[in-house]
Amino acid sequence: MASNSQSLEIDLQKRSSLAVMRHLLGVESIPDAPTLLEHAMILCIDCEAYEFNHNKVTEVGLAMVSSSDFRAVQPELQGPFAENLLKKIFFYHFRVIENAHLINRRFCPGNPTKNRFGQTRFLTLSQIQDALTSAFNWDIDPEDPGVGRCPIVLIGHALQNDTNMLGSIGIDASILDMVVKTVDTQVLAGEVGLPSYRGHWIGLRNLCHIHGFSPLDSHTAGNDAAYTILNAVFLAMRNELFVDGLETAVNGLGTIQDVVDSISHESTMHIYRYGSATFCEGAGVILTFGRNATSD
């Protein structure tokens, strides 16, 4: 007999990425959706590897939010371009200590010191394994773990590349057991009618430009994870957010670039009370994810 999460995964296989995203955002509910979906955690991941050895992962970017936090923001309170909704997202940027000296400068240049979302943490491979395992395992009721785990909706851009890289840092495939739906923004873009370019999937930078904001310091994992989840929301709420044009101010409150800049700025002030804020040589880092994380 299938477990509740397996039954949910089977159900969501019949649903488009667009339908699932709109449900998670509270925009348009899926009729008769399994109750377990209301407890979904949304994770967006991006990995960067060394350009001369793709087995050496140098960075991991992660963005996380619960569907309940999204749905708690009433439409009239979402702000311009859903700014108040997007500020529910927490952003993380991990640099792999063992590979931190490997910087991509030639084929896919990126600057890991230019993270713009959340705060950078230096972690060993073992610590990153623990951090990601924690991120993919949430209790529905922290006071009663027996209730079960939250289902995970995993978002990425060309997501298969990132999930493949998880194996390079020793992440067991079982970490994905609670993933009930994957949402690739390349597929999502096609579902809303954005054209491909000469038969190729749309690139992340192009997707940002289409939505009217600049992908500053891309090819840094924390930034790309942020740009991916922001674009996923913009795609899913395209009809609601862009009725007056991509760069048109909404009620005089600002452009989409203003919103992205504000999210970037505020996310760097997040405080994670249950983990070390810095890495010191010879000292371990314990990084715990929790809904009690707050911001100034």
Coordinates of C-alpha atoms in Angstrom, one line a residue:
M1 CA 0.0 0.0 0.0
A2 CA 1.4 3.4 -1.0
S3 CA 2.3 5.9 1.8
N4 CA 0.6 9.3 1.9
S5 CA 3.6 10.9 0.3
Q6 CA 3.7 8.3 -2.5
S7 CA 0.0 8.8 -3.2
L8 CA 0.6 12.5 -3.3
E9 CA 3.5 12.1 -5.7
I10 CA 1.3 9.9 -8.0
D11 CA -1.4 12.5 -7.9
L12 CA 0.9 15.4 -8.8
Q13 CA 2.4 13.4 -11.7
K14 CA -0.9 14.2 -13.4
R15 CA -0.6 17.9 -12.7
S16 CA 1.3 20.5 -14.6
S17 CA 4.1 22.5 -12.9
L18 CA 2.0 25.6 -13.4
A19 CA -1.0 24.1 -11.6
V20 CA 1.1 22.9 -8.7
M21 CA 2.9 26.3 -8.3
R22 CA -0.4 28.3 -8.4
H23 CA -1.8 26.0 -5.7
L24 CA 1.3 26.3 -3.5
L25 CA 1.1 30.1 -3.9
G26 CA -2.6 30.2 -3.0
V27 CA -3.5 31.7 -6.3
E28 CA -5.6 28.9 -7.7
S29 CA -6.4 25.7 -5.8
I30 CA -6.2 22.2 -7.3
P31 CA -9.6 20.7 -6.9
D32 CA -9.6 17.7 -4.5
A33 CA -5.9 18.1 -3.8
P34 CA -4.6 15.7 -1.2
T35 CA -4.6 17.3 2.3
L36 CA -0.9 16.5 2.7
L37 CA -0.1 19.1 0.0
E38 CA -1.1 21.8 2.4
H39 CA 2.1 21.0 4.4
A40 CA 4.4 21.2 1.5
M41 CA 7.9 22.7 1.8
I42 CA 9.3 24.4 -1.3
L43 CA 13.0 24.0 -1.9
C44 CA 15.0 25.5 -4.7
I45 CA 18.5 24.4 -5.3
D46 CA 21.5 25.4 -7.5
C47 CA 24.9 23.8 -7.5
E48 CA 28.1 25.1 -9.0
A49 CA 31.0 22.8 -10.0
Y50 CA 34.6 23.5 -11.0
E51 CA 34.8 24.1 -14.7
F52 CA 37.8 21.7 -15.2
N53 CA 36.4 18.9 -13.0
H54 CA 32.6 18.7 -12.6
N55 CA 32.9 16.2 -9.8
K56 CA 34.2 19.0 -7.6
V57 CA 31.2 20.9 -6.4
T58 CA 32.2 24.4 -5.1
E59 CA 29.0 25.9 -4.1
V60 CA 25.4 25.1 -3.2
G61 CA 22.6 27.6 -3.2
L62 CA 19.3 26.9 -1.4
A63 CA 16.0 28.8 -1.1
M64 CA 13.3 27.6 1.1
V65 CA 9.7 28.5 2.1
S66 CA 6.6 26.7 3.2
S67 CA 3.5 26.7 1.2
S68 CA 1.6 27.7 4.3
D69 CA 3.7 30.9 4.6
F70 CA 3.0 31.7 1.0
R71 CA -0.7 31.1 1.3
A72 CA -0.9 33.2 4.5
V73 CA -0.3 36.4 2.5
Q74 CA -3.6 37.6 1.3
P75 CA -3.7 38.8 -2.3
E76 CA -4.4 42.4 -1.3
L77 CA -1.4 42.4 1.0
Q78 CA 1.1 40.9 -1.4
G79 CA 2.6 44.2 -2.5
P80 CA 4.0 45.1 -5.9
F81 CA 5.1 42.1 -7.8
A82 CA 4.2 39.9 -4.8
E83 CA 7.1 41.5 -2.8
N84 CA 5.6 40.6 0.6
L85 CA 5.0 37.1 -0.5
L86 CA 8.5 36.7 -1.8
K87 CA 10.0 38.0 1.4
K88 CA 8.8 34.8 3.1
I89 CA 11.7 32.9 1.4
F90 CA 14.9 32.2 3.2
F91 CA 18.1 32.0 1.2
Y92 CA 21.3 30.1 1.9
H93 CA 24.7 30.1 0.2
F94 CA 27.2 27.3 1.0
R95 CA 30.8 27.2 -0.1
V96 CA 32.5 23.8 0.1
I97 CA 35.6 24.3 2.2
E98 CA 37.5 21.5 0.4
N99 CA 37.0 23.1 -3.0
A100 CA 36.8 26.8 -2.0
H101 CA 40.1 27.5 -3.7
L102 CA 38.6 26.4 -7.1
I103 CA 37.2 29.5 -8.9
N104 CA 35.6 29.4 -12.3
R105 CA 37.1 32.1 -14.5
R106 CA 37.2 30.8 -18.0
F107 CA 34.2 28.9 -19.4
C108 CA 31.5 29.8 -16.8
P109 CA 32.9 32.6 -14.7
G110 CA 31.4 33.3 -11.4
N111 CA 32.4 35.1 -8.2
P112 CA 31.4 33.2 -5.1
T113 CA 32.3 36.3 -3.0
K114 CA 29.4 38.2 -4.6
N115 CA 26.5 36.4 -3.1
R116 CA 23.5 38.7 -2.9
F117 CA 20.9 36.6 -1.1
G118 CA 21.1 35.4 2.4
Q119 CA 24.5 34.9 3.9
T120 CA 27.5 32.8 2.8
R121 CA 28.6 29.9 5.0
F122 CA 31.8 27.9 4.5
L123 CA 31.0 24.2 5.3
T124 CA 32.9 21.0 4.9
L125 CA 31.4 18.3 2.6
S126 CA 30.2 16.4 5.6
Q127 CA 28.5 19.5 7.0
I128 CA 26.9 20.3 3.7
Q129 CA 25.5 16.7 3.7
D130 CA 24.0 17.2 7.1
A131 CA 22.6 20.7 6.2
L132 CA 20.9 19.4 3.0
T133 CA 19.6 16.3 4.8
S134 CA 18.0 18.6 7.3
A135 CA 16.6 20.9 4.6
F136 CA 14.9 17.9 2.9
N137 CA 13.4 16.6 6.2
W138 CA 10.7 18.7 7.9
D139 CA 8.3 17.4 10.5
I140 CA 4.7 18.4 9.9
D141 CA 4.4 18.9 13.6
P142 CA 7.7 19.5 15.4
E143 CA 6.0 18.7 18.7
D144 CA 4.9 15.3 17.3
P145 CA 7.3 13.8 14.8
G146 CA 5.1 10.8 14.5
V147 CA 2.6 12.8 12.4
G148 CA 5.0 12.5 9.5
R149 CA 7.2 14.5 7.2
C150 CA 6.4 17.5 5.0
P151 CA 6.3 16.7 1.3
I152 CA 8.9 18.6 -0.7
V153 CA 8.4 20.4 -4.0
L154 CA 11.8 20.8 -5.5
I155 CA 12.5 23.7 -7.9
G156 CA 15.5 24.2 -10.2
H157 CA 16.6 25.5 -13.5
A158 CA 17.8 22.6 -15.7
L159 CA 17.2 20.8 -12.4
Q160 CA 18.6 17.4 -13.5
N161 CA 22.1 18.9 -13.6
D162 CA 21.8 20.0 -9.9
T163 CA 20.4 16.7 -8.6
N164 CA 23.2 14.9 -10.4
M165 CA 25.7 17.1 -8.6
L166 CA 24.3 16.1 -5.2
G167 CA 25.9 12.7 -5.7
S168 CA 29.3 14.4 -6.1
I169 CA 29.2 15.7 -2.6
G170 CA 28.1 12.4 -1.1
I171 CA 24.4 13.0 -0.9
D172 CA 22.5 9.8 -0.9
A173 CA 19.6 9.5 -3.4
S174 CA 17.3 8.8 -0.5
I175 CA 17.4 12.5 0.4
L176 CA 14.9 12.9 -2.4
D177 CA 12.4 10.4 -1.0
M178 CA 10.1 13.2 0.2
V179 CA 10.1 15.0 -3.1
V180 CA 6.6 14.7 -4.5
K181 CA 7.0 17.1 -7.4
T182 CA 9.9 18.6 -9.3
V183 CA 9.4 22.0 -11.0
D184 CA 12.0 23.0 -13.6
T185 CA 11.7 26.6 -14.6
Q186 CA 12.6 25.7 -18.2
V187 CA 9.5 23.5 -18.4
L188 CA 7.4 26.0 -16.5
A189 CA 8.4 28.7 -19.0
G190 CA 7.2 26.5 -21.8
E191 CA 3.9 25.9 -20.0
V192 CA 3.1 29.6 -19.9
G193 CA 4.0 30.0 -23.5
L194 CA 7.5 31.6 -23.4
P195 CA 9.3 30.6 -26.6
S196 CA 12.5 28.6 -26.7
Y197 CA 15.5 30.0 -28.6
R198 CA 16.3 28.0 -31.8
G199 CA 15.0 24.9 -30.2
H200 CA 17.0 25.3 -27.0
W201 CA 15.6 25.6 -23.5
I202 CA 15.4 29.1 -22.2
G203 CA 18.4 30.2 -20.1
L204 CA 18.1 31.6 -16.6
R205 CA 19.6 35.0 -17.5
N206 CA 17.2 35.4 -20.4
L207 CA 14.3 34.5 -18.1
C208 CA 15.4 37.2 -15.6
H209 CA 15.6 39.8 -18.4
I210 CA 12.1 38.7 -19.8
H211 CA 10.7 39.5 -16.3
G212 CA 12.4 42.9 -16.2
F213 CA 15.3 42.5 -13.8
S214 CA 19.1 42.0 -14.0
P215 CA 20.6 38.7 -12.9
L216 CA 23.6 40.3 -11.2
D217 CA 26.5 38.1 -10.3
S218 CA 25.0 35.0 -11.9
H219 CA 26.8 31.6 -11.8
T220 CA 27.1 32.1 -8.0
A221 CA 25.0 29.3 -6.5
G222 CA 23.1 31.5 -3.9
N223 CA 22.2 34.1 -6.5
D224 CA 21.1 31.5 -9.1
A225 CA 18.9 29.7 -6.6
A226 CA 17.3 33.0 -5.7
Y227 CA 16.8 34.0 -9.4
T228 CA 15.3 30.5 -10.1
I229 CA 12.7 30.6 -7.3
L230 CA 11.8 34.3 -8.1
N231 CA 11.3 33.4 -11.7
A232 CA 9.2 30.4 -10.8
V233 CA 6.8 32.6 -8.8
F234 CA 6.8 35.3 -11.6
L235 CA 5.9 32.6 -14.2
A236 CA 3.2 31.1 -12.0
M237 CA 1.6 34.5 -11.3
R238 CA 2.3 35.9 -14.7
N239 CA -1.3 36.8 -15.4
E240 CA -1.7 38.5 -12.0
L241 CA 1.6 40.4 -11.7
F242 CA 2.3 41.6 -15.3
V243 CA -1.0 42.8 -16.6
D244 CA 0.5 46.3 -17.1
G245 CA 3.8 45.3 -18.5
L246 CA 7.0 43.8 -17.0
E247 CA 8.6 47.0 -16.0
T248 CA 5.5 49.1 -15.2
A249 CA 5.2 50.4 -11.7
V250 CA 2.3 49.0 -9.7
N251 CA 0.3 51.8 -8.0
G252 CA 3.4 53.9 -8.1
L253 CA 5.2 51.6 -5.7
G254 CA 8.1 50.5 -7.9
T255 CA 9.4 48.2 -10.6
I256 CA 10.2 44.6 -10.5
Q257 CA 13.9 45.5 -10.3
D258 CA 13.1 47.5 -7.1
V259 CA 11.4 44.5 -5.6
V260 CA 14.2 42.1 -6.4
D261 CA 16.8 44.5 -4.9
S262 CA 14.7 44.9 -1.8
I263 CA 14.4 41.1 -1.3
S264 CA 18.1 40.8 -1.9
H265 CA 18.9 43.4 0.8
E266 CA 16.5 42.2 3.4
S267 CA 17.6 38.5 3.0
T268 CA 21.1 39.4 4.0
M269 CA 19.9 40.4 7.4
H270 CA 18.3 37.1 8.2
I271 CA 19.4 35.7 11.6
Y272 CA 19.7 31.9 12.0
R273 CA 19.5 31.4 15.8
Y274 CA 20.3 27.7 15.7
G275 CA 23.6 27.7 13.9
S276 CA 27.0 29.3 13.8
A277 CA 27.1 32.5 11.7
T278 CA 30.7 32.1 10.7
F279 CA 33.3 29.4 10.0
C280 CA 36.6 29.5 11.9
E281 CA 39.5 27.3 11.0
G282 CA 39.5 24.3 13.3
A283 CA 35.9 24.9 14.5
G284 CA 32.9 23.0 13.3
V285 CA 29.7 24.6 11.9
I286 CA 26.3 23.3 12.8
L287 CA 23.7 24.8 10.6
T288 CA 20.1 24.0 11.5
F289 CA 17.1 25.1 9.5
G290 CA 13.9 26.0 11.3
R291 CA 10.8 28.0 11.0
N292 CA 12.0 30.0 14.0
A293 CA 14.6 31.7 11.8
T294 CA 14.0 35.4 12.0
S295 CA 15.2 38.6 10.4
D296 CA 15.9 42.0 11.9

